[in-house]
mmCIF file of C-alpha atoms (C1' of nucleotides) in Angstrom:
data_model
loop_
_atom_site.group_PDB
_atom_site.id
_atom_site.type_symbol
_atom_site.label_atom_id
_atom_site.label_comp_id
_atom_site.label_asym_id
_atom_site.label_seq_id
_atom_site.Cartn_x
_atom_site.Cartn_y
_atom_site.Cartn_z
ATOM 1 C CA MET A 39 108.672 -29.004 145.115
ATOM 2 C CA PRO A 40 105.501 -27.675 146.636
ATOM 3 C CA ASP A 41 106.980 -25.644 149.385
ATOM 4 C CA ASN A 42 104.189 -23.358 150.380
ATOM 5 C CA GLN A 43 101.830 -26.075 151.475
ATOM 6 C CA LEU A 44 103.999 -26.585 154.496
ATOM 7 C CA THR A 45 102.657 -25.404 157.820
ATOM 8 C CA PRO A 46 104.659 -24.126 160.764
ATOM 9 C CA VAL A 47 104.365 -27.565 162.310
ATOM 10 C CA SER A 48 105.985 -28.978 159.193
ATOM 11 C CA TYR A 49 108.999 -26.803 159.838
ATOM 12 C CA VAL A 50 109.027 -27.705 163.493
ATOM 13 C CA VAL A 51 109.276 -31.339 162.476
ATOM 14 C CA LEU A 52 111.964 -30.638 159.905
ATOM 15 C CA GLY A 53 113.828 -28.572 162.475
ATOM 16 C CA LEU A 54 113.601 -31.241 165.136
ATOM 17 C CA VAL A 55 114.883 -33.869 162.734
ATOM 18 C CA ALA A 56 117.687 -31.528 161.730
ATOM 19 C CA GLN A 57 118.574 -31.215 165.407
ATOM 20 C CA GLY A 58 118.930 -34.954 165.638
ATOM 21 C CA ALA A 59 115.488 -36.244 166.540
ATOM 22 C CA THR A 60 114.789 -39.415 164.632
ATOM 23 C CA THR A 61 111.535 -40.935 165.858
ATOM 24 C CA SER A 62 108.195 -39.384 166.626
ATOM 25 C CA TYR A 63 108.610 -40.059 170.306
ATOM 26 C CA ASP A 64 112.006 -38.491 170.231
ATOM 27 C CA MET A 65 110.538 -35.377 168.651
ATOM 28 C CA LYS A 66 107.850 -35.342 171.265
ATOM 29 C CA GLN A 67 110.415 -35.475 174.051
ATOM 30 C CA LYS A 68 112.538 -32.719 172.592
ATOM 31 C CA ALA A 69 109.596 -30.514 171.716
ATOM 32 C CA SER A 70 107.904 -30.861 175.053
ATOM 33 C CA ARG A 71 110.669 -29.024 176.858
ATOM 34 C CA SER A 72 111.605 -26.501 174.243
ATOM 35 C CA VAL A 73 109.727 -25.415 171.170
ATOM 36 C CA GLY A 74 106.502 -26.804 172.586
ATOM 37 C CA TYR A 75 106.357 -23.884 174.987
ATOM 38 C CA PHE A 76 105.876 -21.363 172.250
ATOM 39 C CA TRP A 77 104.247 -23.516 169.620
ATOM 40 C CA ASN A 78 102.167 -26.181 171.211
ATOM 41 C CA PHE A 79 100.484 -29.167 169.568
ATOM 42 C CA PRO A 80 99.419 -32.695 170.476
ATOM 43 C CA HIS A 81 101.814 -35.598 170.024
ATOM 44 C CA SER A 82 99.607 -37.178 167.392
ATOM 45 C CA GLN A 83 100.775 -34.542 164.957
ATOM 46 C CA LEU A 84 104.283 -35.835 165.362
ATOM 47 C CA TYR A 85 103.082 -39.103 163.909
ATOM 48 C CA ALA A 86 100.929 -37.650 161.146
ATOM 49 C CA GLU A 87 103.175 -34.836 160.006
ATOM 50 C CA PRO A 88 106.396 -36.799 159.361
ATOM 51 C CA GLU A 89 104.350 -39.174 157.237
ATOM 52 C CA ARG A 90 103.149 -36.255 155.131
ATOM 53 C CA LEU A 91 106.653 -34.879 154.829
ATOM 54 C CA ALA A 92 107.927 -38.277 153.760
ATOM 55 C CA LYS A 93 105.308 -38.370 151.022
ATOM 56 C CA LEU A 94 106.525 -34.961 149.876
ATOM 57 C CA GLY A 95 110.070 -36.279 149.737
ATOM 58 C CA LEU A 96 111.353 -34.042 152.518
ATOM 59 C CA LEU A 97 111.998 -36.829 154.987
ATOM 60 C CA GLU A 98 113.068 -40.369 154.474
ATOM 61 C CA GLU A 99 111.291 -42.980 156.486
ATOM 62 C CA GLU A 100 112.887 -46.214 157.568
ATOM 63 C CA ARG A 101 111.459 -48.958 159.651
ATOM 64 C CA GLU A 102 113.436 -50.513 162.463
ATOM 65 C CA GLU A 103 113.833 -54.255 162.133
ATOM 66 C CA GLY A 104 113.709 -55.577 165.679
ATOM 67 C CA GLY A 105 111.905 -54.438 168.814
ATOM 68 C CA ARG A 106 109.319 -51.730 168.446
ATOM 69 C CA ARG A 107 109.762 -51.502 164.703
ATOM 70 C CA ARG A 108 109.314 -47.791 164.888
ATOM 71 C CA ARG A 109 109.686 -45.341 162.069
ATOM 72 C CA VAL A 110 113.027 -43.585 161.925
ATOM 73 C CA TYR A 111 113.213 -40.351 159.978
ATOM 74 C CA THR A 112 116.076 -38.516 158.358
ATOM 75 C CA LEU A 113 116.226 -35.325 156.334
ATOM 76 C CA THR A 114 116.488 -35.667 152.584
ATOM 77 C CA PRO A 115 118.432 -33.038 150.627
ATOM 78 C CA ALA A 116 115.093 -31.568 149.568
ATOM 79 C CA GLY A 117 114.028 -31.433 153.193
ATOM 80 C CA ARG A 118 117.205 -29.706 154.227
ATOM 81 C CA LYS A 119 116.723 -27.214 151.434
ATOM 82 C CA ALA A 120 113.123 -26.482 152.367
ATOM 83 C CA LEU A 121 114.105 -25.931 155.985
ATOM 84 C CA ASP A 122 117.058 -23.707 155.132
ATOM 85 C CA GLU A 123 115.084 -21.561 152.755
ATOM 86 C CA TRP A 124 112.351 -21.073 155.296
ATOM 87 C CA LEU A 125 114.865 -20.195 157.992
ATOM 88 C CA ARG A 126 116.614 -17.689 155.805
ATOM 89 C CA GLU A 127 113.445 -15.897 154.808
ATOM 90 C CA PRO A 128 112.933 -13.176 157.434
ATOM 91 C CA THR A 129 109.330 -13.235 158.595
ATOM 92 C CA SER A 130 107.422 -10.069 159.161
ATOM 93 C CA GLU A 131 104.367 -12.120 159.978
ATOM 94 C CA GLN A 132 102.581 -10.916 163.093
ATOM 95 C CA PRO A 133 102.939 -13.237 166.060
ATOM 96 C CA GLN A 134 99.631 -14.409 167.417
ATOM 97 C CA ILE A 135 98.733 -14.582 171.047
ATOM 98 C CA ARG A 136 95.845 -16.626 172.320
ATOM 99 C CA ASP A 137 95.119 -15.450 175.799
ATOM 100 C CA THR A 138 91.857 -16.454 177.413
ATOM 101 C CA GLY A 139 92.587 -14.201 180.355
ATOM 102 C CA LEU A 140 92.756 -11.124 178.161
ATOM 103 C CA LEU A 141 89.595 -12.268 176.430
ATOM 104 C CA LYS A 142 87.766 -12.372 179.732
ATOM 105 C CA LEU A 143 89.189 -9.022 180.695
ATOM 106 C CA PHE A 144 88.052 -7.555 177.391
ATOM 107 C CA PHE A 145 84.494 -8.774 177.738
ATOM 108 C CA GLY A 146 84.361 -8.548 181.505
ATOM 109 C CA ALA A 147 82.863 -5.092 181.948
ATOM 110 C CA GLY A 148 80.228 -6.612 184.186
ATOM 111 C CA LEU A 149 82.619 -8.370 186.545
ATOM 112 C CA THR A 150 82.841 -7.204 190.122
ATOM 113 C CA PRO A 151 86.199 -5.978 191.423
ATOM 114 C CA ALA A 152 86.520 -9.197 193.381
ATOM 115 C CA GLU A 153 85.900 -11.321 190.320
ATOM 116 C CA LEU A 154 88.355 -9.294 188.292
ATOM 117 C CA SER A 155 90.880 -9.624 191.036
ATOM 118 C CA ALA A 156 90.432 -13.388 191.102
ATOM 119 C CA LEU A 157 91.028 -13.514 187.359
ATOM 120 C CA ALA A 158 94.140 -11.378 187.697
ATOM 121 C CA ARG A 159 95.559 -13.541 190.453
ATOM 122 C CA ALA A 160 94.883 -16.758 188.555
ATOM 123 C CA GLN A 161 96.651 -15.318 185.544
ATOM 124 C CA GLU A 162 99.560 -14.091 187.609
ATOM 125 C CA GLU A 163 99.936 -17.592 189.018
ATOM 126 C CA ALA A 164 99.901 -19.135 185.570
ATOM 127 C CA HIS A 165 102.571 -16.768 184.323
ATOM 128 C CA LEU A 166 104.667 -17.286 187.434
ATOM 129 C CA ALA A 167 104.537 -21.025 186.903
ATOM 130 C CA ARG A 168 105.670 -20.675 183.330
ATOM 131 C CA LEU A 169 108.350 -18.244 184.394
ATOM 132 C CA ALA A 170 109.737 -20.811 186.817
ATOM 133 C CA VAL A 171 109.913 -23.367 184.030
ATOM 134 C CA TYR A 172 111.822 -20.973 181.796
ATOM 135 C CA GLU A 173 114.241 -20.094 184.575
ATOM 136 C CA GLU A 174 115.010 -23.754 185.008
ATOM 137 C CA ILE A 175 115.446 -24.295 181.288
ATOM 138 C CA ALA A 176 117.689 -21.260 181.034
ATOM 139 C CA ASP A 177 120.390 -23.056 182.998
ATOM 140 C CA ALA A 178 120.370 -26.138 180.824
ATOM 141 C CA VAL A 179 120.508 -24.337 177.493
ATOM 142 C CA THR A 180 123.622 -24.709 175.382
ATOM 143 C CA SER A 181 123.263 -22.797 172.124
ATOM 144 C CA ALA A 182 123.153 -19.035 171.800
ATOM 145 C CA ASN A 183 119.936 -19.127 169.800
ATOM 146 C CA HIS A 184 118.137 -21.306 172.279
ATOM 147 C CA ALA A 185 119.317 -19.017 175.036
ATOM 148 C CA ALA A 186 117.857 -16.068 173.157
ATOM 149 C CA VAL A 187 114.501 -17.781 172.768
ATOM 150 C CA VAL A 188 114.396 -18.599 176.460
ATOM 151 C CA ARG A 189 115.242 -14.991 177.178
ATOM 152 C CA ALA A 190 112.279 -13.893 175.094
ATOM 153 C CA GLY A 191 110.122 -16.225 177.128
ATOM 154 C CA LEU A 192 111.423 -14.839 180.388
ATOM 155 C CA LEU A 193 110.842 -11.256 179.338
ATOM 156 C CA HIS A 194 107.377 -12.102 178.138
ATOM 157 C CA GLU A 195 106.349 -13.860 181.321
ATOM 158 C CA ARG A 196 107.740 -11.123 183.523
ATOM 159 C CA THR A 197 105.811 -8.553 181.535
ATOM 160 C CA PHE A 198 102.572 -10.374 182.120
ATOM 161 C CA VAL A 199 103.227 -11.220 185.746
ATOM 162 C CA ASP A 200 103.646 -7.493 186.307
ATOM 163 C CA PHE A 201 100.630 -6.627 184.223
ATOM 164 C CA TRP A 202 98.226 -8.861 186.106
ATOM 165 C CA ARG A 203 99.726 -8.009 189.475
ATOM 166 C CA GLU A 204 99.270 -4.306 188.866
ATOM 167 C CA LEU A 205 95.790 -4.860 187.575
ATOM 168 C CA ALA A 206 94.801 -6.745 190.714
ATOM 169 C CA ALA A 207 96.229 -3.914 192.789
ATOM 170 C CA THR A 208 94.591 -1.012 190.982
ATOM 171 C CA ARG A 209 91.153 -2.583 190.885
ATOM 172 C CA ARG A 210 91.016 -3.521 194.508
ATOM 173 C CA MET B 68 72.783 -26.772 178.333
ATOM 174 C CA PRO B 69 75.940 -28.197 176.813
ATOM 175 C CA ASP B 70 78.289 -25.505 177.918
ATOM 176 C CA ASN B 71 81.662 -27.095 177.526
ATOM 177 C CA GLN B 72 81.438 -27.625 173.805
ATOM 178 C CA LEU B 73 81.848 -23.901 173.335
ATOM 179 C CA THR B 74 85.150 -22.701 171.954
ATOM 180 C CA PRO B 75 86.854 -19.398 172.691
ATOM 181 C CA VAL B 76 85.452 -18.093 169.434
ATOM 182 C CA SER B 77 81.984 -18.949 170.704
ATOM 183 C CA TYR B 78 82.546 -16.645 173.639
ATOM 184 C CA VAL B 79 83.988 -13.968 171.428
ATOM 185 C CA VAL B 80 80.781 -14.032 169.433
ATOM 186 C CA LEU B 81 78.621 -14.025 172.546
ATOM 187 C CA GLY B 82 80.700 -11.183 173.936
ATOM 188 C CA LEU B 83 80.453 -9.138 170.763
ATOM 189 C CA VAL B 84 76.696 -9.582 170.650
ATOM 190 C CA ALA B 85 76.532 -8.615 174.310
ATOM 191 C CA GLN B 86 78.458 -5.465 173.431
ATOM 192 C CA GLY B 87 75.819 -4.582 170.876
ATOM 193 C CA ALA B 88 76.928 -6.205 167.653
ATOM 194 C CA THR B 89 73.939 -7.620 165.821
ATOM 195 C CA THR B 90 75.005 -8.882 162.413
ATOM 196 C CA SER B 91 78.013 -10.895 161.316
ATOM 197 C CA TYR B 92 79.452 -7.956 159.487
ATOM 198 C CA ASP B 93 79.002 -5.810 162.513
ATOM 199 C CA MET B 94 80.919 -8.348 164.607
ATOM 200 C CA LYS B 95 83.614 -8.413 161.982
ATOM 201 C CA GLN B 96 83.971 -4.642 162.112
ATOM 202 C CA LYS B 97 84.116 -4.502 165.876
ATOM 203 C CA ALA B 98 86.449 -7.478 166.180
ATOM 204 C CA SER B 99 88.848 -6.278 163.541
ATOM 205 C CA ARG B 100 89.923 -3.310 165.615
ATOM 206 C CA SER B 101 89.785 -4.818 169.065
ATOM 207 C CA VAL B 102 89.620 -8.418 170.117
ATOM 208 C CA GLY B 103 90.874 -9.512 166.697
ATOM 209 C CA TYR B 104 94.323 -8.297 167.631
ATOM 210 C CA PHE B 105 94.776 -10.877 170.313
ATOM 211 C CA TRP B 106 92.492 -13.604 169.041
ATOM 212 C CA ASN B 107 92.431 -13.607 165.294
ATOM 213 C CA PHE B 108 90.151 -15.574 162.998
ATOM 214 C CA PRO B 109 88.696 -15.280 159.503
ATOM 215 C CA HIS B 110 85.383 -13.532 158.976
ATOM 216 C CA SER B 111 83.738 -16.707 157.770
ATOM 217 C CA GLN B 112 83.678 -17.912 161.346
ATOM 218 C CA LEU B 113 81.481 -14.979 162.209
ATOM 219 C CA TYR B 114 78.897 -16.444 159.872
ATOM 220 C CA ALA B 115 79.276 -20.070 160.905
ATOM 221 C CA GLU B 116 79.600 -19.620 164.643
ATOM 222 C CA PRO B 117 76.453 -17.561 165.324
ATOM 223 C CA GLU B 118 74.502 -20.169 163.430
ATOM 224 C CA ARG B 119 75.842 -22.863 165.738
ATOM 225 C CA LEU B 120 75.098 -20.753 168.797
ATOM 226 C CA ALA B 121 71.574 -20.176 167.563
ATOM 227 C CA LYS B 122 71.101 -23.936 167.234
ATOM 228 C CA LEU B 123 72.284 -24.295 170.822
ATOM 229 C CA GLY B 124 69.731 -21.731 171.925
ATOM 230 C CA LEU B 125 72.313 -19.161 173.004
ATOM 231 C CA LEU B 126 71.506 -16.642 170.311
ATOM 232 C CA GLU B 127 68.270 -15.791 168.627
ATOM 233 C CA GLU B 128 68.381 -15.317 164.910
ATOM 234 C CA GLU B 129 66.039 -13.029 163.050
ATOM 235 C CA ARG B 130 65.940 -12.242 159.397
ATOM 236 C CA GLU B 131 65.587 -8.686 158.171
ATOM 237 C CA GLU B 132 62.599 -8.170 155.914
ATOM 238 C CA GLY B 133 63.729 -5.641 153.329
ATOM 239 C CA GLY B 134 67.083 -4.884 151.758
ATOM 240 C CA ARG B 135 69.897 -7.306 152.392
ATOM 241 C CA ARG B 136 67.730 -9.625 154.441
ATOM 242 C CA ARG B 137 70.631 -10.255 156.728
ATOM 243 C CA ARG B 138 70.613 -12.262 159.913
ATOM 244 C CA VAL B 139 70.274 -10.245 163.075
ATOM 245 C CA TYR B 140 71.354 -11.863 166.320
ATOM 246 C CA THR B 141 70.450 -11.197 169.922
ATOM 247 C CA LEU B 142 71.454 -12.904 173.157
ATOM 248 C CA THR B 143 68.952 -15.281 174.697
ATOM 249 C CA PRO B 144 68.823 -15.608 178.485
ATOM 250 C CA ALA B 145 70.702 -18.896 178.127
ATOM 251 C CA GLY B 146 73.340 -17.127 176.057
ATOM 252 C CA ARG B 147 73.740 -14.396 178.604
ATOM 253 C CA LYS B 148 74.100 -17.006 181.312
ATOM 254 C CA ALA B 149 76.708 -18.989 179.411
ATOM 255 C CA LEU B 150 78.738 -15.851 178.783
ATOM 256 C CA ASP B 151 78.514 -14.645 182.372
ATOM 257 C CA GLU B 152 79.508 -17.975 183.814
ATOM 258 C CA TRP B 153 82.492 -18.201 181.533
ATOM 259 C CA LEU B 154 83.561 -14.668 182.388
ATOM 260 C CA ARG B 155 83.305 -15.284 186.090
ATOM 261 C CA GLU B 156 85.363 -18.460 185.999
ATOM 262 C CA PRO B 157 88.991 -17.348 186.491
ATOM 263 C CA THR B 158 91.190 -19.054 183.923
ATOM 264 C CA SER B 159 94.549 -20.408 184.838
ATOM 265 C CA GLU B 160 94.917 -21.758 181.321
ATOM 266 C CA GLN B 161 98.305 -21.002 179.827
ATOM 267 C CA PRO B 162 98.209 -18.358 177.107
ATOM 268 C CA GLN B 163 99.613 -19.596 173.842
ATOM 269 C CA ILE B 164 101.941 -17.661 171.629
ATOM 270 C CA ARG B 165 102.510 -18.516 168.010
ATOM 271 C CA ASP B 166 105.583 -16.697 166.894
ATOM 272 C CA THR B 167 107.212 -17.685 163.633
ATOM 273 C CA GLY B 168 110.126 -15.396 164.345
ATOM 274 C CA LEU B 169 110.974 -17.227 167.550
ATOM 275 C CA LEU B 170 110.584 -20.500 165.699
ATOM 276 C CA LYS B 171 113.171 -19.442 163.152
ATOM 277 C CA LEU B 172 115.435 -18.205 165.883
ATOM 278 C CA PHE B 173 115.103 -21.504 167.704
ATOM 279 C CA PHE B 174 115.990 -23.577 164.679
ATOM 280 C CA GLY B 175 118.352 -21.057 163.134
ATOM 281 C CA ALA B 176 121.658 -22.241 164.507
ATOM 282 C CA GLY B 177 122.979 -22.316 160.964
ATOM 283 C CA LEU B 178 122.047 -18.763 160.072
ATOM 284 C CA THR B 179 124.793 -16.253 159.457
ATOM 285 C CA PRO B 180 124.932 -13.155 161.669
ATOM 286 C CA ALA B 181 123.631 -11.121 158.743
ATOM 287 C CA GLU B 182 120.679 -13.435 158.244
ATOM 288 C CA LEU B 183 119.900 -13.422 161.932
ATOM 289 C CA SER B 184 120.110 -9.677 161.950
ATOM 290 C CA ALA B 185 117.699 -9.463 159.034
ATOM 291 C CA LEU B 186 115.236 -11.649 160.905
ATOM 292 C CA ALA B 187 115.572 -9.525 164.013
ATOM 293 C CA ARG B 188 114.984 -6.317 162.108
ATOM 294 C CA ALA B 189 111.955 -7.701 160.310
ATOM 295 C CA GLN B 190 110.492 -8.771 163.612
ATOM 296 C CA GLU B 191 111.260 -5.447 165.226
ATOM 297 C CA GLU B 192 109.439 -3.739 162.374
ATOM 298 C CA ALA B 193 106.425 -5.988 162.772
ATOM 299 C CA HIS B 194 106.220 -5.300 166.481
ATOM 300 C CA LEU B 195 106.705 -1.581 165.954
ATOM 301 C CA ALA B 196 103.848 -1.559 163.493
ATOM 302 C CA ARG B 197 101.581 -3.336 165.913
ATOM 303 C CA LEU B 198 102.723 -1.017 168.687
ATOM 304 C CA ALA B 199 101.686 1.983 166.615
ATOM 305 C CA VAL B 200 98.247 0.499 166.128
ATOM 306 C CA TYR B 201 97.829 -0.051 169.851
ATOM 307 C CA GLU B 202 98.960 3.478 170.631
ATOM 308 C CA GLU B 203 96.322 4.799 168.308
ATOM 309 C CA ILE B 204 93.640 2.567 169.781
ATOM 310 C CA ALA B 205 94.637 3.553 173.298
ATOM 311 C CA ASP B 206 93.318 7.068 172.733
ATOM 312 C CA ALA B 207 89.943 5.933 171.474
ATOM 313 C CA VAL B 208 89.256 3.467 174.248
ATOM 314 C CA THR B 209 86.443 4.234 176.674
ATOM 315 C CA SER B 210 86.104 1.416 179.193
ATOM 316 C CA ALA B 211 88.588 0.609 181.920
ATOM 317 C CA ASN B 212 88.800 -3.030 180.904
ATOM 318 C CA HIS B 213 89.459 -2.257 177.283
ATOM 319 C CA ALA B 214 92.113 0.211 178.372
ATOM 320 C CA ALA B 215 93.746 -2.526 180.432
ATOM 321 C CA VAL B 216 93.778 -4.922 177.504
ATOM 322 C CA VAL B 217 95.365 -2.299 175.275
ATOM 323 C CA ARG B 218 97.905 -1.668 177.982
ATOM 324 C CA ALA B 219 98.795 -5.357 177.976
ATOM 325 C CA GLY B 220 99.242 -5.120 174.231
ATOM 326 C CA LEU B 221 101.494 -2.102 174.545
ATOM 327 C CA LEU B 222 103.666 -3.740 177.187
ATOM 328 C CA HIS B 223 103.901 -6.891 175.150
ATOM 329 C CA GLU B 224 104.922 -5.136 171.959
ATOM 330 C CA ARG B 225 107.478 -2.984 173.710
ATOM 331 C CA THR B 226 108.991 -6.066 175.284
ATOM 332 C CA PHE B 227 109.460 -7.681 171.910
ATOM 333 C CA VAL B 228 110.638 -4.561 170.141
ATOM 334 C CA ASP B 229 113.381 -4.363 172.741
ATOM 335 C CA PHE B 230 114.113 -8.055 172.540
ATOM 336 C CA TRP B 231 114.665 -8.105 168.793
ATOM 337 C CA ARG B 232 116.516 -4.819 168.786
ATOM 338 C CA GLU B 233 118.964 -6.046 171.385
ATOM 339 C CA LEU B 234 119.360 -9.323 169.573
ATOM 340 C CA ALA B 235 120.245 -7.552 166.349
ATOM 341 C CA ALA B 236 122.769 -5.460 168.243
ATOM 342 C CA THR B 237 124.497 -8.262 170.124
ATOM 343 C CA ARG B 238 124.832 -10.537 167.109
ATOM 344 C CA ARG B 239 126.239 -7.935 164.800
ATOM 345 C "C1'" DG C 150 75.058 4.141 134.558
ATOM 346 C "C1'" DG C 151 79.334 1.940 135.071
ATOM 347 C "C1'" DG C 152 82.750 0.972 138.191
ATOM 348 C "C1'" DT C 153 84.369 0.179 142.742
ATOM 349 C "C1'" DA C 154 84.222 -0.782 147.320
ATOM 350 C "C1'" DC C 155 81.433 -2.596 150.789
ATOM 351 C "C1'" DA C 156 78.860 -6.421 152.506
ATOM 352 C "C1'" DT C 157 77.063 -11.245 152.966
ATOM 353 C "C1'" DG C 158 77.374 -15.449 152.606
ATOM 354 C "C1'" DT C 159 78.531 -20.751 151.012
ATOM 355 C "C1'" DA C 160 81.308 -24.831 149.838
ATOM 356 C "C1'" DA C 161 85.017 -27.639 150.225
ATOM 357 C "C1'" DT C 162 89.001 -28.896 152.374
ATOM 358 C "C1'" DC C 163 92.235 -29.890 155.927
ATOM 359 C "C1'" DA C 164 94.972 -29.158 159.958
ATOM 360 C "C1'" DG C 165 94.555 -29.967 164.446
ATOM 361 C "C1'" DT C 166 92.515 -32.233 168.298
ATOM 362 C "C1'" DT C 167 90.472 -35.881 170.995
ATOM 363 C "C1'" DA C 168 89.966 -40.333 172.085
ATOM 364 C "C1'" DC C 169 91.059 -44.769 171.805
ATOM 365 C "C1'" DA C 170 93.980 -48.924 171.586
ATOM 366 C "C1'" DT C 171 97.736 -51.703 172.121
ATOM 367 C "C1'" DG C 172 102.740 -53.083 172.448
ATOM 368 C "C1'" DA C 173 107.199 -52.912 174.826
ATOM 369 C "C1'" DT C 174 109.990 -52.125 178.815
ATOM 370 C "C1'" DT C 175 111.039 -51.482 183.421
ATOM 371 C "C1'" DT C 176 110.520 -52.224 188.323
ATOM 372 C "C1'" DA C 177 108.999 -54.126 192.578
ATOM 373 C "C1'" DT D 288 105.452 -62.245 186.950
ATOM 374 C "C1'" DA D 289 102.270 -58.629 187.687
ATOM 375 C "C1'" DA D 290 101.651 -54.039 187.391
ATOM 376 C "C1'" DA D 291 102.941 -49.666 186.086
ATOM 377 C "C1'" DT D 292 104.736 -46.710 182.954
ATOM 378 C "C1'" DC D 293 106.689 -45.627 178.736
ATOM 379 C "C1'" DA D 294 106.089 -45.629 173.904
ATOM 380 C "C1'" DT D 295 103.733 -45.896 169.364
ATOM 381 C "C1'" DG D 296 100.477 -45.391 166.841
ATOM 382 C "C1'" DT D 297 95.338 -44.995 164.438
ATOM 383 C "C1'" DA D 298 90.559 -43.413 163.690
ATOM 384 C "C1'" DA D 299 87.178 -40.198 163.703
ATOM 385 C "C1'" DC D 300 85.681 -35.773 164.111
ATOM 386 C "C1'" DT D 301 85.292 -30.875 163.653
ATOM 387 C "C1'" DG D 302 86.846 -26.160 164.070
ATOM 388 C "C1'" DA D 303 89.232 -23.296 161.291
ATOM 389 C "C1'" DT D 304 90.830 -21.710 156.895
ATOM 390 C "C1'" DT D 305 90.703 -20.876 151.995
ATOM 391 C "C1'" DA D 306 88.468 -19.843 148.080
ATOM 392 C "C1'" DC D 307 84.734 -18.753 145.713
ATOM 393 C "C1'" DA D 308 80.401 -16.303 144.469
ATOM 394 C "C1'" DT D 309 77.192 -12.894 144.427
ATOM 395 C "C1'" DG D 310 74.434 -8.883 145.987
ATOM 396 C "C1'" DT D 311 73.938 -3.978 147.369
ATOM 397 C "C1'" DA D 312 75.099 0.710 147.809
ATOM 398 C "C1'" DC D 313 77.662 4.502 146.714
ATOM 399 C "C1'" DC D 314 80.121 7.846 143.835
ATOM 400 C "C1'" DC D 315 82.115 9.899 139.769
#
DNA sequence: GGGTACATGTAATCAGTTACATGATTTA
DNA sequence: TAAATCATGTAACTGATTACATGTACCC
């Protein structure tokens, strides 16, 4: 029962399977318009990771007979347990942000006001685009928890749209 | 001049050296109370990465004679150029967030209100702690750009403190 | 002068990413 | 039936992380 060698992506996979995803492609589809927005990874991991989890006994792997003969995954009791325990453990782990824009701002003492302004506008655009996506998703969401996550996304994007907009204004 | 094989951490190192850091430990010190908050990485990278950059001709490496005989790095003209060009290129890249709390919320349809509340409080605590750090840093900051970055951090943390607090309240 | 914290690195591993390759299904 | 597009993977690489190991300076 080695439970601590699981990565966040492991739990994403377990969670997606628990929510009814069965094949890697299915997970990819579901993830790409939900959890993928706040924990991104390439689709190849959705082929590698389930295999690992199957080896650990947390997923069961079956092979389709006809057609594409793709691998179909289901949660084992051990997998369900691992997921539940992880979910129930409140994390105080610090969220990480990886923001190239802030990085450039931090090191950009030598930038001209125009260059800084261009950076700020590009970032504002990026956040606006993401905001639009979240607003669209917000309408389609069914569960209370998913709605809450989308809300977090909306608040976050609005915060940064404002931040960059103000920055562009004050440095003009 | 292979410029695209540089990672964000490469630029962090170049930026730190440009800001006057000379040894790996020095970079570690400076990063740990600034850029490390929004782009975290283990200190071992601050030994490996400068070596790579030196091989690429972007840093010059010298060895101290006496004492610890540590490696002292300085920017080469090519390094300065690479950094400047990167800084001047406005990024529209989407910032990534990696938030375990949101992950648990997303997959936590089966959590009881009490468990959800515990998660929310733990997350609120974590964000409050980080907020306190930023407030302290805010006073010590000298440059306008650094002040702006700290401001982004403050806004971000306040957003999430509020988010989790409200969540705990509405699900009670 | 012994202990403790600070400082400097290395080695090994692995998760994550990129790139490639091909099969199945739909559509025009 | 040809051509897109959707779908399913694999292989290779490497950046990032973990863990270890040791040296130096300080302080009690």
